[in-house]
Every structure is written in C-alpha cells, then in structure tokens.
mmCIF file of C-alpha atoms and ligand atoms in Angstrom:
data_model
loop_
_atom_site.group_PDB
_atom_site.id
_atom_site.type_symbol
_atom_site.label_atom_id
_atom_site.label_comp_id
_atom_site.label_asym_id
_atom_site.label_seq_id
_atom_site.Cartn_x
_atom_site.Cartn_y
_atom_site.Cartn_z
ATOM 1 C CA UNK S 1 19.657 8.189 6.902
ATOM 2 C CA UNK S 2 20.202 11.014 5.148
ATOM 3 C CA UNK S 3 17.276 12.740 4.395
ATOM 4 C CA UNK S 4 18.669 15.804 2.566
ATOM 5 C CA UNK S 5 20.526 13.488 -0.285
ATOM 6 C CA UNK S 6 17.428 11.586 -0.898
ATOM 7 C CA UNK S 7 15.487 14.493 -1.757
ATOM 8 C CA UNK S 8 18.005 15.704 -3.983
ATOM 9 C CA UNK S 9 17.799 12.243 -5.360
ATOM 10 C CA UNK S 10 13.784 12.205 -5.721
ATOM 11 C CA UNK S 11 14.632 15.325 -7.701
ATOM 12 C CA UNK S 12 16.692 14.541 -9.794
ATOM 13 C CA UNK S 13 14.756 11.547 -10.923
ATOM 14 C CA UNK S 14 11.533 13.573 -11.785
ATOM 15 C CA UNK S 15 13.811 15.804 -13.702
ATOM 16 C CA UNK S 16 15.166 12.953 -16.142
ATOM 17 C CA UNK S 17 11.406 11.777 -16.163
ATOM 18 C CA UNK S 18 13.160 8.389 -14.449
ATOM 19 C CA UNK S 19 9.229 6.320 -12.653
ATOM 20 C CA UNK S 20 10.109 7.184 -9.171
ATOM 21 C CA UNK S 21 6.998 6.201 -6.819
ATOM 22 C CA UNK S 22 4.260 8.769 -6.354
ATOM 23 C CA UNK S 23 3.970 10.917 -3.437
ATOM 24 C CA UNK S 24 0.375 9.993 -2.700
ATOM 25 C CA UNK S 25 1.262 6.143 -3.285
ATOM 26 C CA UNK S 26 3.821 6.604 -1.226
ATOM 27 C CA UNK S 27 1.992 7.900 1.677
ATOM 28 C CA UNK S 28 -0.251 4.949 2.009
ATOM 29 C CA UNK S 29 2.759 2.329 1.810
ATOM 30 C CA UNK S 30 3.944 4.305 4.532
ATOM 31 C CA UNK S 31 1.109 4.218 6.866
ATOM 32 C CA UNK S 32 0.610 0.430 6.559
ATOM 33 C CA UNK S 33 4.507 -0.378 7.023
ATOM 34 C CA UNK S 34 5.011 1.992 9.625
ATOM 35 C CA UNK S 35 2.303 -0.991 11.672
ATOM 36 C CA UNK S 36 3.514 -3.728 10.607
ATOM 37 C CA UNK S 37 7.489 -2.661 11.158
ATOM 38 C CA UNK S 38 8.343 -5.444 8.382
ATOM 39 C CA UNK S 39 11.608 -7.324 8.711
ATOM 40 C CA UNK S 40 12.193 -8.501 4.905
ATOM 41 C CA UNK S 41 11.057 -6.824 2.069
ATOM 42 C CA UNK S 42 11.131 -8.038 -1.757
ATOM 43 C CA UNK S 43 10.543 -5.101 -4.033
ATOM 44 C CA UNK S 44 10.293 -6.074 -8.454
ATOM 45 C CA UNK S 45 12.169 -2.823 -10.429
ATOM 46 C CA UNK S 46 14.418 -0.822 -8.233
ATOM 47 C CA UNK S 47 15.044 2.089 -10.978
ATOM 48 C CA UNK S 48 17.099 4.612 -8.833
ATOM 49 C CA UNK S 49 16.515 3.048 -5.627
ATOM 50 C CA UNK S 50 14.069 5.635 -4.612
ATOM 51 C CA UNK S 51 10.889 3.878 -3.045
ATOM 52 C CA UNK S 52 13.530 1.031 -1.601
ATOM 53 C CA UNK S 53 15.097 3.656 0.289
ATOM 54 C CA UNK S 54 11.878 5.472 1.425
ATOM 55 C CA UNK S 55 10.818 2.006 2.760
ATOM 56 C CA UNK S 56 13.843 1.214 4.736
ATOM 57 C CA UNK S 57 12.875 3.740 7.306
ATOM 58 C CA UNK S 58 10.027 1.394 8.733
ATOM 59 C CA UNK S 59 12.290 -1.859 8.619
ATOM 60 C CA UNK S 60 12.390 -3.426 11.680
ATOM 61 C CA UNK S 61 15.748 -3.594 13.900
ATOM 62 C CA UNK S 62 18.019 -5.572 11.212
ATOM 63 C CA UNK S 63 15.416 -5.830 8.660
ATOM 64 C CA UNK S 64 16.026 -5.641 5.160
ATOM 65 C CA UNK S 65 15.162 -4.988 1.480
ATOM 66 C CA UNK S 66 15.806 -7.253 -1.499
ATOM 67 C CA UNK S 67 15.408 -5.292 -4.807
ATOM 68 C CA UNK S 68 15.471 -6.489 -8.499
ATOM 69 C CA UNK S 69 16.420 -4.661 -11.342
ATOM 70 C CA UNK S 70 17.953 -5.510 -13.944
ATOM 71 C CA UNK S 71 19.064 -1.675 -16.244
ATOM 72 C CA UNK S 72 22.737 -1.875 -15.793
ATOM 73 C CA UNK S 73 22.670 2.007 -15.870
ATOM 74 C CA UNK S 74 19.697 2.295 -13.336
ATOM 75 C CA UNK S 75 21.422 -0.845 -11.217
ATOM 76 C CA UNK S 76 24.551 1.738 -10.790
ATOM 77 C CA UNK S 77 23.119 5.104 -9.772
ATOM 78 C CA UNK S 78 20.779 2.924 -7.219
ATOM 79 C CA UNK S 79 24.021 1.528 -5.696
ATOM 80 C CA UNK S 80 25.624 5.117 -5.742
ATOM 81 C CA UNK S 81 22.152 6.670 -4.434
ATOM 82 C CA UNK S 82 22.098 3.857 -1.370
ATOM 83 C CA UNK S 83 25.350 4.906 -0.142
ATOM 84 C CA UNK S 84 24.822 8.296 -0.770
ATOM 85 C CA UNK S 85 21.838 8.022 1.936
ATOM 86 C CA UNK S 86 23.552 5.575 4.073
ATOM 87 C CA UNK S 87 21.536 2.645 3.154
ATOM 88 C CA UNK S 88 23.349 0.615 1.827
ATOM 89 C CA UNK S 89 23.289 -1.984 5.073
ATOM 90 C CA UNK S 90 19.755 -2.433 4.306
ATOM 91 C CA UNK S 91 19.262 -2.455 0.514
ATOM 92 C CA UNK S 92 20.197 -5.716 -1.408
ATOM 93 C CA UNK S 93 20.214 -5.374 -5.309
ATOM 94 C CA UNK S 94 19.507 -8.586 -6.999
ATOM 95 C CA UNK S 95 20.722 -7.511 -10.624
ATOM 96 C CA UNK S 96 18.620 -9.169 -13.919
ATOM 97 C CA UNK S 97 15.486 -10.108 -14.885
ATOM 98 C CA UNK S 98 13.100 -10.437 -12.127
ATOM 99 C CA UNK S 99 11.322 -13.515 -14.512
ATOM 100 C CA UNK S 100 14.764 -15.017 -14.225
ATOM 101 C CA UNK S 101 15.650 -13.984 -10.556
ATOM 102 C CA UNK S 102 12.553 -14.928 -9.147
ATOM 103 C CA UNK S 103 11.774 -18.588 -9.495
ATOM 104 C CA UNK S 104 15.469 -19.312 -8.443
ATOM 105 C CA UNK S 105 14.509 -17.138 -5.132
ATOM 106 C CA UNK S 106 13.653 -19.260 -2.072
ATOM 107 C CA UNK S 107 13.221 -16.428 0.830
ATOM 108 C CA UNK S 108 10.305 -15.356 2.615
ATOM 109 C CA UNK S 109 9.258 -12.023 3.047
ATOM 110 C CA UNK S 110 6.881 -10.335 4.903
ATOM 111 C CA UNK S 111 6.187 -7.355 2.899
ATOM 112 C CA UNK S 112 6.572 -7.707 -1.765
ATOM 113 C CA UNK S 113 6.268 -4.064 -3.978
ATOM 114 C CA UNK S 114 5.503 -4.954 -7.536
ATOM 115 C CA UNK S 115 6.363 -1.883 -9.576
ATOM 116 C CA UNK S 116 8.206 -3.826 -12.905
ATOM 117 C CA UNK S 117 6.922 -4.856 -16.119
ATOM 118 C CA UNK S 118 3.072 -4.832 -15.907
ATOM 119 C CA UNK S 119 3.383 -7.414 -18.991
ATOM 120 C CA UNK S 120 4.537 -9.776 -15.924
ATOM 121 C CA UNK S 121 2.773 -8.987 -13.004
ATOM 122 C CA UNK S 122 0.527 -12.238 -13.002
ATOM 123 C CA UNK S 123 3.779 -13.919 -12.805
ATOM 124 C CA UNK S 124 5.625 -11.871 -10.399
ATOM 125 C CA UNK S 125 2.348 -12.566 -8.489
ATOM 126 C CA UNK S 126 2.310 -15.991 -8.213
ATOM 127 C CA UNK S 127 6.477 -15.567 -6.946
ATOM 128 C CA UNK S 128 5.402 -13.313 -4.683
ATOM 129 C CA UNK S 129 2.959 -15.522 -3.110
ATOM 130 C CA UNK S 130 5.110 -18.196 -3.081
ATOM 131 C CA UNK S 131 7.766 -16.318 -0.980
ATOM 132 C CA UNK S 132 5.344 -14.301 1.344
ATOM 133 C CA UNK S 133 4.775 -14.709 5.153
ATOM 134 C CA UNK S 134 1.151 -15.457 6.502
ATOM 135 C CA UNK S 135 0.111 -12.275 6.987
ATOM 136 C CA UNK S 136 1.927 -10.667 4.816
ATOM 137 C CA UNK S 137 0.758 -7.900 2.133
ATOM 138 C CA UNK S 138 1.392 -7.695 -1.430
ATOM 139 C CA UNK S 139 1.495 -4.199 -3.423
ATOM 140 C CA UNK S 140 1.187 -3.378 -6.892
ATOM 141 C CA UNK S 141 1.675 -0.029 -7.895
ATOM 142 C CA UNK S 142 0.462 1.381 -11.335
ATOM 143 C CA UNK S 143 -2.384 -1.351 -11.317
ATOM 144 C CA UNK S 144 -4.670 0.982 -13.182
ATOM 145 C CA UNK S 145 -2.096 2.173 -15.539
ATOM 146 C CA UNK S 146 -3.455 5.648 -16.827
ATOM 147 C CA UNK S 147 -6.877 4.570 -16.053
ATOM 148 C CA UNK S 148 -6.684 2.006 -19.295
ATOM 149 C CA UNK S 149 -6.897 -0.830 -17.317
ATOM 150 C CA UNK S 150 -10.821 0.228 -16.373
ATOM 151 C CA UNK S 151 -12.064 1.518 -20.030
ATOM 152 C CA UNK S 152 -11.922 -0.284 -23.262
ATOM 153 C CA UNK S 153 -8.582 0.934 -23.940
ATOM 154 C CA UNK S 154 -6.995 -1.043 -26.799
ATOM 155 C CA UNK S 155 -4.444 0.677 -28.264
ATOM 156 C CA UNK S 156 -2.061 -2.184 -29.750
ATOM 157 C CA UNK S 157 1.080 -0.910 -27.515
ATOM 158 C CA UNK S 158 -0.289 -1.413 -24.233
ATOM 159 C CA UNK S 159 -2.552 -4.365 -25.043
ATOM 160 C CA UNK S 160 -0.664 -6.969 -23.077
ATOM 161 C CA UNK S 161 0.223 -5.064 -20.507
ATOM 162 C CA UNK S 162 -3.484 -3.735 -19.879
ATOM 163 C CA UNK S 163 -4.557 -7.509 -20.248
ATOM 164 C CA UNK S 164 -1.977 -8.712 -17.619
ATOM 165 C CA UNK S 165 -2.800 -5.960 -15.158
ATOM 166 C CA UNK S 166 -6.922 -7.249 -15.317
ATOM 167 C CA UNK S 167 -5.810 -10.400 -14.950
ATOM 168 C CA UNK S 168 -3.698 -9.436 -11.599
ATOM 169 C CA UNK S 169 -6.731 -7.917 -10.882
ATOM 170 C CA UNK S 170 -8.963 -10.874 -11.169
ATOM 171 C CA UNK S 171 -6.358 -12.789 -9.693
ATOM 172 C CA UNK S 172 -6.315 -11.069 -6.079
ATOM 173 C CA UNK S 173 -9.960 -10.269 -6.116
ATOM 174 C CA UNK S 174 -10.655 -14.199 -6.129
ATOM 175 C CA UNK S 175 -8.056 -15.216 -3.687
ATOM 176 C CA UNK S 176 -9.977 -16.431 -1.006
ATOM 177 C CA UNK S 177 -6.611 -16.105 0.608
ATOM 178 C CA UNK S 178 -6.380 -12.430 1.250
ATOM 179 C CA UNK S 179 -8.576 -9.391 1.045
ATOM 180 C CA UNK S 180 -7.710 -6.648 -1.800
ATOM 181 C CA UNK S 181 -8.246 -3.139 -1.946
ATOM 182 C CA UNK S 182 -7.821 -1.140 -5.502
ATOM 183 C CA UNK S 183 -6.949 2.580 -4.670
ATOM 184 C CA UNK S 184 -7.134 5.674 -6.924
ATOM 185 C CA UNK S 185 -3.995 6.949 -6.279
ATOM 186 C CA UNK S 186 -1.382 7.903 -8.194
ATOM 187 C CA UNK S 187 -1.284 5.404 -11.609
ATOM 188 C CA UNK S 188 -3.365 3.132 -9.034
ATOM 189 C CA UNK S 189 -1.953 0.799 -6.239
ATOM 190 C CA UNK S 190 -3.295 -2.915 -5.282
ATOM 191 C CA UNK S 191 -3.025 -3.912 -1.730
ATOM 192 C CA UNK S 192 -3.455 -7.468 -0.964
ATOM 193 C CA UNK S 193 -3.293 -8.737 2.994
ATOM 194 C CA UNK S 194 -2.933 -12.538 3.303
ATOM 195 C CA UNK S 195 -4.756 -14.314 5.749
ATOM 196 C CA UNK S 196 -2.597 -15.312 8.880
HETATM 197 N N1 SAH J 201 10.285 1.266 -7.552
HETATM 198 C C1 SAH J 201 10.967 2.387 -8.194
HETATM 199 C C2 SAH J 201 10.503 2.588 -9.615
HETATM 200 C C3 SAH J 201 10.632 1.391 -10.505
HETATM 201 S S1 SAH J 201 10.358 1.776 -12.206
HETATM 202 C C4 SAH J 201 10.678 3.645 -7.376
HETATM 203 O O1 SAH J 201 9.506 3.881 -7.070
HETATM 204 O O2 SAH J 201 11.615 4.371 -7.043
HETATM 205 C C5 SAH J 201 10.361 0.188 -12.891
HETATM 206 C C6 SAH J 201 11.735 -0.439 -13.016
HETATM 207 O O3 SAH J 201 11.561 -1.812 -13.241
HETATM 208 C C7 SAH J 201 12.557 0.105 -14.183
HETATM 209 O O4 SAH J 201 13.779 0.632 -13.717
HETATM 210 C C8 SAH J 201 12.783 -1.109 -15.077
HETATM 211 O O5 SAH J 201 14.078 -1.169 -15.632
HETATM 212 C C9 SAH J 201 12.573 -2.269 -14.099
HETATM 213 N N2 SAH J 201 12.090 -3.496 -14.707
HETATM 214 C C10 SAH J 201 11.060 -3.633 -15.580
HETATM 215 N N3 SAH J 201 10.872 -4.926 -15.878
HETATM 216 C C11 SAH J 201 11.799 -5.640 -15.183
HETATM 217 C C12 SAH J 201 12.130 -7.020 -15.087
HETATM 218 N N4 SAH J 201 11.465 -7.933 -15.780
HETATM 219 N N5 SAH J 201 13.155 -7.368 -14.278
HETATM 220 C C13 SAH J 201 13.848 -6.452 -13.577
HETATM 221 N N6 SAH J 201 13.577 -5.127 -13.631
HETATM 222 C C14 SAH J 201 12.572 -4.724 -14.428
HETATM 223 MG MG1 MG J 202 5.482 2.575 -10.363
#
C-alpha cells in the first residue's frame, strides 16, 4: 500500500473541502479493527475512497471492502485513488443509491461504516443489521452532526436529517442486541457491538 499517494490524496480532499473522515474518528476505527482483523467490510458513501482505503490495512488475509456511492464524479477519482494506492484488490465500489443498493444486497459482513445521507441512516441501519455477523460492530460517523443533534437545533434545512440521526440514536440505545457507545469526536461517531 502506498502510503505516500494516500496522503497526497487525504490532502487533496481537505483542500476541495471534499468530507474525508476525521483524524480523531479515524483513530478509534483503527484501534477496534486492528482486534478484530475483519474479513468483509460494508462501508455507505465512499466520496474519494479515503476512509475505505485507510481501513483496508486491518483486513484480514483476503478480506475485503464493499463501498457505496453513488456521485459519478466522486465514484471515478475513488477508482483512480484505489489504484493509485494499490488497493484496488480489496476495494469493491457498488455505484448508486445506497437506499436502492442495499435491500437488493444479501452479504454478510462483519464490520458496516455509515457515513451517507444522515436523512437515511435509520434505514441504512436496519440493512446493516440485516447483513451483519454476530459479533459484529456497526459505526456511524457524524452522529452528532455539529452538535445539533443534542440542542434544540431546528433550523428548517437540517430538520430531517437531525430527526433521523435521534432516531438512530434511540434506535441503538434500545437494542437489547448490542451495546452502544456515543463518542465526542470529530462530528461524533456511534459504535454499536452486537451480541455474539
Ligand atoms: N467515507 C468517506 C466520506 C464519505 S462523504 C471518507 O471518510 O473518506 C459521504 C458520501 O456519501 C458523499 O460522497 C455522498 O455522495 C455519498 N452519499 C450520500 N448519500 C448517499 C446515498 N444515498 N447513496 C450513496 N451515496 C451517498
Ligand atoms: Mg463523515
């Protein structure tokens, strides 16, 4: 993997203000995958391929990433980006609509990294579920989105999206199926562990 070229690539991306996964986020991911060494990973909204790539490095021997998009611009540079780095064995790139892609998905993974359309994420919750391993952990990034998602924000924009992210919230927090931990970092990351 070439480590050089995906720096270059991480920079680039912050320069064209392109949502690239946060350093501190991205440090936590890493400690928890470099345990559990997962061997399929589903990630929702692969912009530039960035966190895909960073994630590869703690795939198991033969593991692999599945990652939706669906920007036909965004969909190119990833592809460009994965070769680039030497990836490209690793990283899959379903192209569309994750709310199209997903139902008509029937894999199992033991690792999914929600990071799309917050608007969806009860739904690409309940397809994540669906397709997850026992044991297997479920991450949403930006769950706290600017911190709205915890005061009475209710600017008419971000309404829905700040309503779906509570409800993802409320969601996890009463699965009596896995155990959820809300973390201040970055725009805010969910981790969910599934019983086994
Ligand atoms: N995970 C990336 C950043 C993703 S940014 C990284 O950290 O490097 C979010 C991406 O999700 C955007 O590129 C956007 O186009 C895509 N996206 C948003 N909603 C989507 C949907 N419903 N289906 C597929 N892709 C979606
Ligand atoms: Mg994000």
């Amino acid at each position: 993997m070439n480590e050089e070229e995906l720096k270059k690539i991480k920079e680039y991306a912050l320069e064209r203000h392109i949502p690239i996964i946060m350093d501190d986020t991205l440090e936590i991911i890493d400690g928890i995958l470099k345990d559990i060494k997962p061997k399929r990973i589903l990630e929702i909204g692969t912009a530039v391929g960035y966190s895909a790539m960073c994630f590869s490095r703690y795939l198991d021997e033969n593991g692999t990433i599945d990652t939706i998009e669906r920007d036909h611009e965004r969909i190119e540079e990833a592809k460009e980006n994965i070769i680039k780095v030497g990836v490209e064995d690793k990283i899959n790139i379903l192209e569309g609509d994750a709310v199209e892609i997903l139902p008509n998905l029937n894999e199992n993974y033991d690792v999914v990294f929600i990071d799309a359309a917050k608007g969806k994420y009860p739904f690409f919750l309940e397809q994540a579920k669906r397709m997850l391993n026992n044991g297997g952990i479920i991450f949403a990034d930006n769950i706290l989105y600017k911190g709205y998602v915890m005061s009475d924000y209710n600017k008419h924009k971000q309404r829905t999206a700040v309503r779906n992210l509570r409800e993802y919230i409320k969601e996890v927090t009463e699965d009596e199926n896995c155990t959820t931990e809300i973390l201040e970092v970055g725009d805010g990351l969910a981790i969910s562990r599934f019983n086994k």
